[in-house]
Coordinates of C-alpha atoms and ligand atoms in Angstrom, one line a residue:
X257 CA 42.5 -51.6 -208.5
X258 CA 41.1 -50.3 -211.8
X259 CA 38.0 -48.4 -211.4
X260 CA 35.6 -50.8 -213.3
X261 CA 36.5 -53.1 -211.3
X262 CA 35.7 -51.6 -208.0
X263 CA 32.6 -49.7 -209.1
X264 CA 31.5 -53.9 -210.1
X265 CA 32.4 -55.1 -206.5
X266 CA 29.4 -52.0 -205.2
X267 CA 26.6 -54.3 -203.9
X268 CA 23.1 -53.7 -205.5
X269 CA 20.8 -51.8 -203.2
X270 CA 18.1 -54.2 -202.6
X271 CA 21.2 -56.7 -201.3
X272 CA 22.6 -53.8 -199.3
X273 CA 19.0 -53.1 -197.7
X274 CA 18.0 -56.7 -197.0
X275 CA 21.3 -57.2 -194.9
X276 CA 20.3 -53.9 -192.9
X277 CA 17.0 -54.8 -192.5
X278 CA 17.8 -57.1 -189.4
X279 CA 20.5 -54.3 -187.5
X280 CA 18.8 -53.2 -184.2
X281 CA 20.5 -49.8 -184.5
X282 CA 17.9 -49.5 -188.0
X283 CA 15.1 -51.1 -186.7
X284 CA 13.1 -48.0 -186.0
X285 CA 13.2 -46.8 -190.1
X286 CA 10.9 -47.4 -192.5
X287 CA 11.6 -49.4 -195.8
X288 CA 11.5 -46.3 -198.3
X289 CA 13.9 -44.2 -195.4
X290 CA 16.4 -47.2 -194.7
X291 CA 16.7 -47.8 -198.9
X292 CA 17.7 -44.0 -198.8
X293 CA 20.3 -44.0 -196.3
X294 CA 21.3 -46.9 -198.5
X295 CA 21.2 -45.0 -201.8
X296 CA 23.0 -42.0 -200.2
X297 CA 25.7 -44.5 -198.7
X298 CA 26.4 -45.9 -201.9
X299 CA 26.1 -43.3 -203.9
X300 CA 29.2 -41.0 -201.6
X301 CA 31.0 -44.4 -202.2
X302 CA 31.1 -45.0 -205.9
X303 CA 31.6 -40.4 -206.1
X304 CA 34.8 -41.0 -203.9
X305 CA 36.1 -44.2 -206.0
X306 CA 35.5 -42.1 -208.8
X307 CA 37.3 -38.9 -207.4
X308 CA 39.5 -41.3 -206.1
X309 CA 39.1 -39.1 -202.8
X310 CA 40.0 -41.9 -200.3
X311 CA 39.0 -41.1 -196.9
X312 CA 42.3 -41.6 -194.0
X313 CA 41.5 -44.4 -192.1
X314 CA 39.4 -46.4 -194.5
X315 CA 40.4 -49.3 -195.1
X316 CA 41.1 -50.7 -197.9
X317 CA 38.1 -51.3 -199.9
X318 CA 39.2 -54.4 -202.4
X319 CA 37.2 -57.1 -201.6
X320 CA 33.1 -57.2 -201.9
X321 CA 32.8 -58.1 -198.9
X322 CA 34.7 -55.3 -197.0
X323 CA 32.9 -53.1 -198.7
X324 CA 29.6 -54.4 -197.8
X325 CA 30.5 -53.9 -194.3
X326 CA 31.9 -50.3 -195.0
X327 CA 28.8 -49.6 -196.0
X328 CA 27.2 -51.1 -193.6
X329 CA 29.0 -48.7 -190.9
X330 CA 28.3 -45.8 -193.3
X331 CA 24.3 -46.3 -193.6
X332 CA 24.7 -46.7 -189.2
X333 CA 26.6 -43.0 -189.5
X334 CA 24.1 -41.3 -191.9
X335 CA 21.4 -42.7 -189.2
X336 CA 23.0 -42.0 -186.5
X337 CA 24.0 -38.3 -187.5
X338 CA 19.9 -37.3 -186.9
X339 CA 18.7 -34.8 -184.9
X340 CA 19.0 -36.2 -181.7
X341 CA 19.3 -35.5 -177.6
X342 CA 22.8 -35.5 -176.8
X343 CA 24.5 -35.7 -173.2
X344 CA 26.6 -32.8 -172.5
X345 CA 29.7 -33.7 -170.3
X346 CA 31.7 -31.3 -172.1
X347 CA 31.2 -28.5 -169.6
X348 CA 29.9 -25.3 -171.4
X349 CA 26.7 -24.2 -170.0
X350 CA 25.2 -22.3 -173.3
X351 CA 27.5 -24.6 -176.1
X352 CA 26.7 -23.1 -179.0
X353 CA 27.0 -26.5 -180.8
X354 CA 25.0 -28.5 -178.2
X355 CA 22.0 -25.8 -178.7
X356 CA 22.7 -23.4 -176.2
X357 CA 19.8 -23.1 -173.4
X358 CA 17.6 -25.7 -172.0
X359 CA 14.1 -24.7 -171.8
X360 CA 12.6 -24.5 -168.0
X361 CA 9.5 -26.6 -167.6
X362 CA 6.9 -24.0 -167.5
X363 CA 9.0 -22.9 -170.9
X364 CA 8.7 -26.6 -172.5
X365 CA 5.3 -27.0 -171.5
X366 CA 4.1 -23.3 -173.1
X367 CA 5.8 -24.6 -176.6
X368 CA 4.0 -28.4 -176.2
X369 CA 0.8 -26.5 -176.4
X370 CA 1.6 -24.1 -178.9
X371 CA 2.3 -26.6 -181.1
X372 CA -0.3 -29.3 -179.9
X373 CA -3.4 -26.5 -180.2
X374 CA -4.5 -23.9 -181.8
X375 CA -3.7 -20.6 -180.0
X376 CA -4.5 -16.5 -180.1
X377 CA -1.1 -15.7 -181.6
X378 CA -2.7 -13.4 -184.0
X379 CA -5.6 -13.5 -182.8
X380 CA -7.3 -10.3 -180.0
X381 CA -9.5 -12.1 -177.5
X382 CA -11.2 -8.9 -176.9
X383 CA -12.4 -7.5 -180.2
X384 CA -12.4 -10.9 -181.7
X385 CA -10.4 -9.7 -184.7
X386 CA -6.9 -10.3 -186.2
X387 CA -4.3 -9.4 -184.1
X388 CA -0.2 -9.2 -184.0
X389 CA 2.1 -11.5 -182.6
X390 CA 4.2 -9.1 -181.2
X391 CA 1.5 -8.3 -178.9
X392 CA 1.8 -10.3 -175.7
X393 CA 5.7 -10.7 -175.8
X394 CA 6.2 -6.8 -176.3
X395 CA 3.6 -6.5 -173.1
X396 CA 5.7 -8.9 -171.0
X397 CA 8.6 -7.3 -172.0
X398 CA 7.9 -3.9 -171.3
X399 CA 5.8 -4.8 -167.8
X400 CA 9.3 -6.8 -166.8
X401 CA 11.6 -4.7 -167.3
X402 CA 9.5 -1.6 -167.4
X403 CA 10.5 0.2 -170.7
X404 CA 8.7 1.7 -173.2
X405 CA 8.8 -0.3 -176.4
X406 CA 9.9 -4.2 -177.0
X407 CA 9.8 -6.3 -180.0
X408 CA 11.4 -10.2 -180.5
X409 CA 13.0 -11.5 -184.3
X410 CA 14.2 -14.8 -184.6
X411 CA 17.7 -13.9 -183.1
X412 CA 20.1 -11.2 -181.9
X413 CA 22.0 -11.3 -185.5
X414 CA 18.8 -10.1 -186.7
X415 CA 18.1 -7.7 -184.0
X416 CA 21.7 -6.1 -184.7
X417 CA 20.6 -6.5 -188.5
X418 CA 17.3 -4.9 -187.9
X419 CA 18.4 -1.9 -185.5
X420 CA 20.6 -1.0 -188.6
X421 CA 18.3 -1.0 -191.2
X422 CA 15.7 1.1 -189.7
X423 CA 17.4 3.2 -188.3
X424 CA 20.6 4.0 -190.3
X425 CA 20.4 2.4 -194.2
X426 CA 22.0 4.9 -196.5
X427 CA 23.4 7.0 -193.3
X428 CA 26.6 6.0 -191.2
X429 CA 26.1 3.9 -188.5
X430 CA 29.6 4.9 -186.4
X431 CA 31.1 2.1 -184.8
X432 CA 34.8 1.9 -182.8
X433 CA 37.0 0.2 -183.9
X434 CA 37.4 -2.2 -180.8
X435 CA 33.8 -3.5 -181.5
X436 CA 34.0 -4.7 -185.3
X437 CA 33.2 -8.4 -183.5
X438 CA 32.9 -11.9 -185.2
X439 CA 30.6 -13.7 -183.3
X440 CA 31.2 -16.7 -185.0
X441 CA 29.6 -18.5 -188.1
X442 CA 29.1 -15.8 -190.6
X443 CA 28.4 -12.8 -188.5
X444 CA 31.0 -10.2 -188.8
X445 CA 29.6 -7.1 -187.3
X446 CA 31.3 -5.0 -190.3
X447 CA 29.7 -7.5 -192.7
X448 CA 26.3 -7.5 -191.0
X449 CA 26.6 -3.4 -191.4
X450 CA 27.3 -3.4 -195.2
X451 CA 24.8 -6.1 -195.8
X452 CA 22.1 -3.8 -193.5
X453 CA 22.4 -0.8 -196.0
X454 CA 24.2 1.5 -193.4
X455 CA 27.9 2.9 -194.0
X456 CA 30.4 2.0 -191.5
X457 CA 31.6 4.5 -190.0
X458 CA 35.2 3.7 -187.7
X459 CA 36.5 5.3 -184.9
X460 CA 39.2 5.2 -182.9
X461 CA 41.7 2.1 -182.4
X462 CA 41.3 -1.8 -181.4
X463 CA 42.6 -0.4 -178.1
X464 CA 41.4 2.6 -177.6
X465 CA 38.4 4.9 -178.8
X466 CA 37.6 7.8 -177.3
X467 CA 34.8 9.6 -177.2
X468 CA 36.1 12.6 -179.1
X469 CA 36.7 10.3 -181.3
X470 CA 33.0 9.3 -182.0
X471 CA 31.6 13.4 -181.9
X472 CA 34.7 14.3 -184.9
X473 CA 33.0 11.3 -186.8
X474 CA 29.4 13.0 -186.4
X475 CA 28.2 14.7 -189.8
X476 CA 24.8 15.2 -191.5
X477 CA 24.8 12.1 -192.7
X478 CA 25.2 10.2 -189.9
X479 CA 22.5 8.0 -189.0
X480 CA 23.5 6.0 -185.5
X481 CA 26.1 5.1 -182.9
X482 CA 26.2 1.5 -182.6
X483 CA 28.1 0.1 -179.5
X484 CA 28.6 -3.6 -179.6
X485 CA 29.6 -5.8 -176.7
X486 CA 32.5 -7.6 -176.8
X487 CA 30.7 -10.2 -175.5
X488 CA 33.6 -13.4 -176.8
X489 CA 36.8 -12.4 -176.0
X490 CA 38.8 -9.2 -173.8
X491 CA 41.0 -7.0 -175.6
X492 CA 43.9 -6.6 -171.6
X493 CA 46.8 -4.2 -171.2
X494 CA 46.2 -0.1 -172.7
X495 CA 42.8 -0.2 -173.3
X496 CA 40.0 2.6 -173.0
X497 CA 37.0 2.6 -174.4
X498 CA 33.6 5.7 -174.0
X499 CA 31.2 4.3 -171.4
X500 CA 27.7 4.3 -172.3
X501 CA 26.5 7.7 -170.5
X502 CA 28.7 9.9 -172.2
X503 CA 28.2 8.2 -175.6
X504 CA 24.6 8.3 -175.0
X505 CA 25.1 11.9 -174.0
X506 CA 27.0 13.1 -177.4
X507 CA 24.5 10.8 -179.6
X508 CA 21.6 13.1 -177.7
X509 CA 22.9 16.2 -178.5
X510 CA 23.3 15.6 -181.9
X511 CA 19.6 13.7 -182.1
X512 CA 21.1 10.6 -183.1
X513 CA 19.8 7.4 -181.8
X514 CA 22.6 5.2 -179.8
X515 CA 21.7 1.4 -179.8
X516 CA 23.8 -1.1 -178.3
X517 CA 24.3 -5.1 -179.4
X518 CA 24.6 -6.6 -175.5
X519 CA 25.1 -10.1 -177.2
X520 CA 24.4 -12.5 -174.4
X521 CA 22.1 -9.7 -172.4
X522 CA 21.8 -10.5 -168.2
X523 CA 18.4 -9.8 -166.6
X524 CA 20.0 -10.7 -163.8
X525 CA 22.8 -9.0 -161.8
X526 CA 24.9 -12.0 -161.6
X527 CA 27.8 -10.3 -159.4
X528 CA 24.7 -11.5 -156.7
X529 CA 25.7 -15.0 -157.4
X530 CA 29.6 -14.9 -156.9
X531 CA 30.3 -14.1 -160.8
X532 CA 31.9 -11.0 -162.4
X533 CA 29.3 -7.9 -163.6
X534 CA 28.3 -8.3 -166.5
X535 CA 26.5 -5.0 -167.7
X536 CA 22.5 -6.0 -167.2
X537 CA 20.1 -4.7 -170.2
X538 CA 18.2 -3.3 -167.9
X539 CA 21.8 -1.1 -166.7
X540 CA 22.6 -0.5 -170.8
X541 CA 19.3 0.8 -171.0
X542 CA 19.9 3.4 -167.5
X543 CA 22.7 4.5 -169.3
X544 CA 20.6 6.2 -171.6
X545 CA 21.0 3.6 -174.9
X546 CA 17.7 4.2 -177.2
X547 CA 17.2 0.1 -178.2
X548 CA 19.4 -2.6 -176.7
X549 CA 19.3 -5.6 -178.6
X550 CA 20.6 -9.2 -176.6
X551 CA 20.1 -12.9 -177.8
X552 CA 17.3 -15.2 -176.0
X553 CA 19.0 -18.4 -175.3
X554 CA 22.1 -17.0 -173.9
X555 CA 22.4 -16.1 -170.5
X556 CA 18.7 -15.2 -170.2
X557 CA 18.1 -19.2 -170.7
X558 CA 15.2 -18.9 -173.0
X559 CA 14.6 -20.4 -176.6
X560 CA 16.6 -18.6 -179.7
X561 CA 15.2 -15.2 -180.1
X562 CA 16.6 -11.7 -180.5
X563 CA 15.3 -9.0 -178.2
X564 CA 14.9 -5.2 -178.9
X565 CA 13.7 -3.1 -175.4
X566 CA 13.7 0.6 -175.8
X567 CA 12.6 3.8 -176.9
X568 CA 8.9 3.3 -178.2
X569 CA 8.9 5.2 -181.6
X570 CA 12.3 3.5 -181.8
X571 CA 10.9 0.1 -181.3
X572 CA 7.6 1.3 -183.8
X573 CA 9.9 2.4 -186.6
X574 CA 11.9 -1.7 -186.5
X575 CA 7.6 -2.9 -186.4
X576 CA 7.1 -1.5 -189.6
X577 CA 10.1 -2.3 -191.3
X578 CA 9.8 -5.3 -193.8
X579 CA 12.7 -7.2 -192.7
X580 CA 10.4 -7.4 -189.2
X581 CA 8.0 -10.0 -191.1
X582 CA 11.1 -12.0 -192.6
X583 CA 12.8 -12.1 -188.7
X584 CA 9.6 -13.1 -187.1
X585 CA 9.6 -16.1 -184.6
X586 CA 7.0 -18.9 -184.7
X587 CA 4.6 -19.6 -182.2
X588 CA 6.3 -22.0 -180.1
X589 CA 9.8 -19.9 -179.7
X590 CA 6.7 -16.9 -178.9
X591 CA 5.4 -19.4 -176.0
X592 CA 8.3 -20.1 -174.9
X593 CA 10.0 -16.9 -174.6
X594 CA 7.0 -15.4 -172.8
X595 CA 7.0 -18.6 -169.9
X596 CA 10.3 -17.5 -169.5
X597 CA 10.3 -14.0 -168.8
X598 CA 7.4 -14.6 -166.7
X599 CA 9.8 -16.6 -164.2
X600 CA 11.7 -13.1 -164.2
X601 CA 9.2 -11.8 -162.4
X602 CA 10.4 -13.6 -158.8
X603 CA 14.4 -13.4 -159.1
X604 CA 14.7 -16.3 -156.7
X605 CA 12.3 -18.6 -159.1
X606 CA 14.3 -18.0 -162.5
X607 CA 17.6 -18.9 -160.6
X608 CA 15.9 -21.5 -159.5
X609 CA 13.8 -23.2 -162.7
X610 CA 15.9 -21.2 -165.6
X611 CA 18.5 -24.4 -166.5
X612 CA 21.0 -21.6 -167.9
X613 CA 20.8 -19.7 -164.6
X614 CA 20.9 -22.9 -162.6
X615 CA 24.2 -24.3 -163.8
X616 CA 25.9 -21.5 -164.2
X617 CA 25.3 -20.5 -160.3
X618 CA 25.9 -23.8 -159.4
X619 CA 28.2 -23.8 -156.4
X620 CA 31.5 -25.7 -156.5
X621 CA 30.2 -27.5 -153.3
X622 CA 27.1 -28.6 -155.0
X623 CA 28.8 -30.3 -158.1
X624 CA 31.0 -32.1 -156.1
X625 CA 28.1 -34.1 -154.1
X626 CA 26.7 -34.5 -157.4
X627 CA 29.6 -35.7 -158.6
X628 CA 30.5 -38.0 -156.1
X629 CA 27.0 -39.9 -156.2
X630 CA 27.8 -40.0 -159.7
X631 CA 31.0 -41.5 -159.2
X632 CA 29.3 -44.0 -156.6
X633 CA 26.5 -45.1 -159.3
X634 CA 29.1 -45.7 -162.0
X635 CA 31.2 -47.6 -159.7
X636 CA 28.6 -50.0 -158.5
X637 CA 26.8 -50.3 -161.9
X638 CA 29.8 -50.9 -164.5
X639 CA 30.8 -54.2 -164.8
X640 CA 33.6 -53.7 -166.8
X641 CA 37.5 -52.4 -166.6
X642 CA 36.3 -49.0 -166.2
X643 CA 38.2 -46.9 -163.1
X644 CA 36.9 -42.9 -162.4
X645 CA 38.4 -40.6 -160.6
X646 CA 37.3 -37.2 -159.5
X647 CA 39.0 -34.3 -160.1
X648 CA 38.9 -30.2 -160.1
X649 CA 38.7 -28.5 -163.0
X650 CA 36.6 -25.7 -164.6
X651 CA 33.7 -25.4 -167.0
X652 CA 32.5 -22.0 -169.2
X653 CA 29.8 -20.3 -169.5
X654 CA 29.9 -20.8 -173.3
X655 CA 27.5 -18.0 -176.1
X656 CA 30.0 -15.5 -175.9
X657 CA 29.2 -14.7 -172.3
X658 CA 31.5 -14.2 -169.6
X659 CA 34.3 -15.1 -171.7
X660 CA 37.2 -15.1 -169.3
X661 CA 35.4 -16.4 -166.4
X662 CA 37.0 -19.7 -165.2
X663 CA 33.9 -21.7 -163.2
X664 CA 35.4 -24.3 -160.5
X665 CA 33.7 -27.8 -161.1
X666 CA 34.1 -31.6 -160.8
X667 CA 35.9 -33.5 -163.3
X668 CA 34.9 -37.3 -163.8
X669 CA 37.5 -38.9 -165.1
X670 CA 37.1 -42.3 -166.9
X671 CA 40.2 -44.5 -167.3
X672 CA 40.4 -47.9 -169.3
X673 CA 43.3 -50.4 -169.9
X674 CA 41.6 -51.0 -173.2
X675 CA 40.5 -47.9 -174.3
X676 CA 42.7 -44.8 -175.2
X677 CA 40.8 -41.6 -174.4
X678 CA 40.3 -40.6 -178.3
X679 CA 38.7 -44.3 -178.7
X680 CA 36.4 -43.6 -175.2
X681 CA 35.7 -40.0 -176.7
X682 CA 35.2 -41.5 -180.6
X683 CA 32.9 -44.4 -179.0
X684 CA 31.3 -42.0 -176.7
X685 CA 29.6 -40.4 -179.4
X686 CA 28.4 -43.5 -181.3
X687 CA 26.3 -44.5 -178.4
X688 CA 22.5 -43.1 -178.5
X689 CA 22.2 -40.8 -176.9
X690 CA 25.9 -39.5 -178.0
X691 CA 27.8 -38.7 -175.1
X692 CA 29.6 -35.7 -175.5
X693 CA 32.7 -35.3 -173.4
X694 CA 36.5 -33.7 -173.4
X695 CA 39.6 -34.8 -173.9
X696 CA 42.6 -33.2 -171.1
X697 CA 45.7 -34.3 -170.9
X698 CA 45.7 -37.9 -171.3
X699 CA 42.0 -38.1 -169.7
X700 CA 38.8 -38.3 -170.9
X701 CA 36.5 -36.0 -168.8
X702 CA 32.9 -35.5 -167.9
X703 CA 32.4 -32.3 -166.2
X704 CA 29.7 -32.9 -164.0
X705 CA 28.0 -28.9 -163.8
X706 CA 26.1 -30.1 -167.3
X707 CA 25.1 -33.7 -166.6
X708 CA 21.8 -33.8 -165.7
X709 CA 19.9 -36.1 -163.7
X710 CA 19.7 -39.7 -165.3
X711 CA 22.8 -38.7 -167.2
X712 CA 25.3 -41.2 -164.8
X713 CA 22.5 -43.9 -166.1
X714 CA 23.0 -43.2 -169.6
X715 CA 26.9 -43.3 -169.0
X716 CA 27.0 -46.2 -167.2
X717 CA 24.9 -48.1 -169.7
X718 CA 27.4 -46.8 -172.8
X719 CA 30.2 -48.5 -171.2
X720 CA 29.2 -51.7 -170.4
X721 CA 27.8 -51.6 -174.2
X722 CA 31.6 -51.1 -174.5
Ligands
LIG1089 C1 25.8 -13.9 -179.7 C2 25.9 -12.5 -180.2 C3 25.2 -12.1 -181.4 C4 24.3 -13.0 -182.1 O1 23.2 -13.4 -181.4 P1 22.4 -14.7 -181.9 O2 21.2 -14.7 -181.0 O3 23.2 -15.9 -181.8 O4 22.0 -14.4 -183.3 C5 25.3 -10.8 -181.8 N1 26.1 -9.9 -181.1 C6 26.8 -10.2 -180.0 C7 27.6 -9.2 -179.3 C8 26.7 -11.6 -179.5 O5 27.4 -11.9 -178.4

């Protein structure tokens, strides 16, 4: 079809609109925001007739009316694509893509009221005079976990970023060659050292670095030893890397600061649980590492922050460093964060209240009760050709922690004579809230560790929708 002739057959906006007007899915928008999603709809339709960039699996769009409803669909998509709560079947406890940690209450609460009042977030209640916002979280932090200096940014890339610049821009920050991580995203660790001023420095091998390695790299221009957890993936096989005592030992006796990127950062000595070690900060920080630097909302099952703990002039020298203001967190990730660490204070309440700590200890036992009542509920409440099935299986931990640590669960499996499991999954995330689940085999699983409660009601109601 020429292109005239299918840019004519575009309906006019106002006709468009009117026809949406009456969808229950659109109900909730406003004139002026449904006529947008319209524009925008349109608009990507007329750029890919013109680019003649047809999408697979369109179909063919020769007839007004086809296109109307195309469109239709489309303006449904761009609404439905919103920020939104999401159910997460798919099994990874801190899914990056799924927003990592749930807030506990106490957590949820703190950031309601940051946000609903005004609060002392710069503000000293003693001398009634302006105060920092680094204030109360650095007391928590160092009363906690009983160092001498703590500060929060707005994440651990920052953190990492941070450490650098204050402490090694111009000098050599030497790193081995078995930590130059991608975390994911855009953060290289050899990209986040150029872009942080200092000069990367190798050592060693992927495999191996040893620690004579690190003291033949040492010069007068060296500024730091970084050592960066390999938090996302194990390098198996001949291996050998410096542990942190004698690398904090060498960085001493040459007056270098040593500051180490723990990624996903335990409080908690989760070998207590039944799960392998991972190194706790506060074990990093025994080992004689001047700032350790670990993510909020990874294992420690707080909002997104970065965290710095360490030596106090350390810490002081990152406070005054301009990049400090630009990394700073807002008062509700502040509120949060602090309402959080408080639970640290009684081990047996964070494991109990923390959401990340929660599911990940969850006992293989537990989940299967949990998921048989969920199997029980969807059984008597779906009245359609629906069958599930339960079966073992394992979820992650997910955030680049613990990343070869296989956690036994309960898989719900949902089987349909109509529906292939890529239709289920596709249709599965249509519904509101989106379901998010995985695909195995030839099944389409829910792993029952990450439902939460009322999540077998929100399931059950998405099918029979189906
Ligand atoms: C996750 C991670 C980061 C990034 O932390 P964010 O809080 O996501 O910015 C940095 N370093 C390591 C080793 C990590 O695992």
């Amino acid at each position: 079809m020429r292109l005239e002739n299918q840019l004519r057959l575009l309906p006019s906006i106002d006709r468009l609109t009117a026809r949406l007007r009456c969808d229950h899915e659109l109900q909730s928008l406003s004139n002026s925001h449904l006529t947008a999603l319209v524009q925008e709809a349109t608009e990507n339709l007329r750029a890919s007739f013109i680019e003649k960039n047809i999408k697979k699996g369109r179909p063919k769009l020769d007839a007004a009316e086809k296109i109307m409803d195309y469109l239709s669909e489309e303006v449904k998509w761009l609404h439905h694509l919103s920020f939104q709560q999401v159910v997460n079947g798919a099994g990874v406890v801190i899914h990056t893509n799924l927003g990592r940690s749930l807030l506990a209450k106490v957590a949820q609460d703190a950031a309601q009221d940051a946000s609903a009042y005004y609060c002392n977030l710069e503000y000293d209640l003693r001398s009634g005079e302006r105060g920092s916002r680094h204030t109360r979280i650095s007391q928590t932090l160092t009363r906690l976990m009983r160092v001498p200096g703590a500060m929060v940014v707005n994440n651990n890339a920052a953190a990492t970023f941070l450490a650098l610049n204050a402490l090694s821009s111009g000098k050599e920050a030497i790193i081995s060659r078995g930590q130059l991580v991608e975390i994911g995203g855009s953060f290289r660790m050899p990209d986040v050292m150029q872009q942080s001023g200092a000069i990367m420095r190798e050592v060693g091998a992927t495999n191996k670095t040893r620690l004579s390695d690190y003291a033949e790299a040492i010069n007068e221009n060296t500024g730091v030893i970084i050592d960066v957890h390999t938090s996302n993936y194990r390098i198996q096989g001949f291996t050998g890397s410096v542990l942190l005592t004698e690398l904090a030992k060498l960085a001493h006796d040459h007056n270098l600061p040593l500051i180490a990127d723990l990624g996903s950062g335990a409080l908690l000595d989760l070998s207590r649980y039944g799960l392998p070690k991972e190194p706790t900060v506060q074990e990093s920080l025994g080992s004689g590492a001047d700032a350790v630097m670990f993510s909020g909302d990874k294992l420690l099952g707080g909002p997104q922050a970065g965290i710095i703990i360490g030596d106090r002039d350390i810490i002081e020298r990152m406070k005054k460093n301009p990049f400090t203001r630009m990394f700073r967190c807002d008062k509700m990730t502040l509120a949060a964060l602090d309402a959080t660490l408080d639970l640290y204070f009684d081990e047996e309440k964070a494991v109990r209240e923390i959401p990340t700590l929660r599911l990940i200890t969850r006992s293989q036992r537990q989940i299967q009760q949990s998921a048989h009542k969920t199997l029980r509920y969807l059984r008597r409440n779906i009245s359609t050709d629906f069958r599930f099935e339960r079966k073992d299986g394992f979820s992650e931990a997910g955030g680049g922690s613990l990343p070869t640590l296989k956690l036994p669960t309960s898989l719900i499996a949902v089987m349909s004579g109509r529906h292939t499991p890529h239709r289920l999954d596709a249709k599965l995330r249509q519904n509101r809230p989106p379901i998010i689940g995985r695909i195995h085999g030839n099944l389409y699983l829910l792993d029952q560790r990450t439902l939460l409660p009322g999540d077998e009601k929100i399931i059950a109601q998405a099918l029979n929708r189906l």
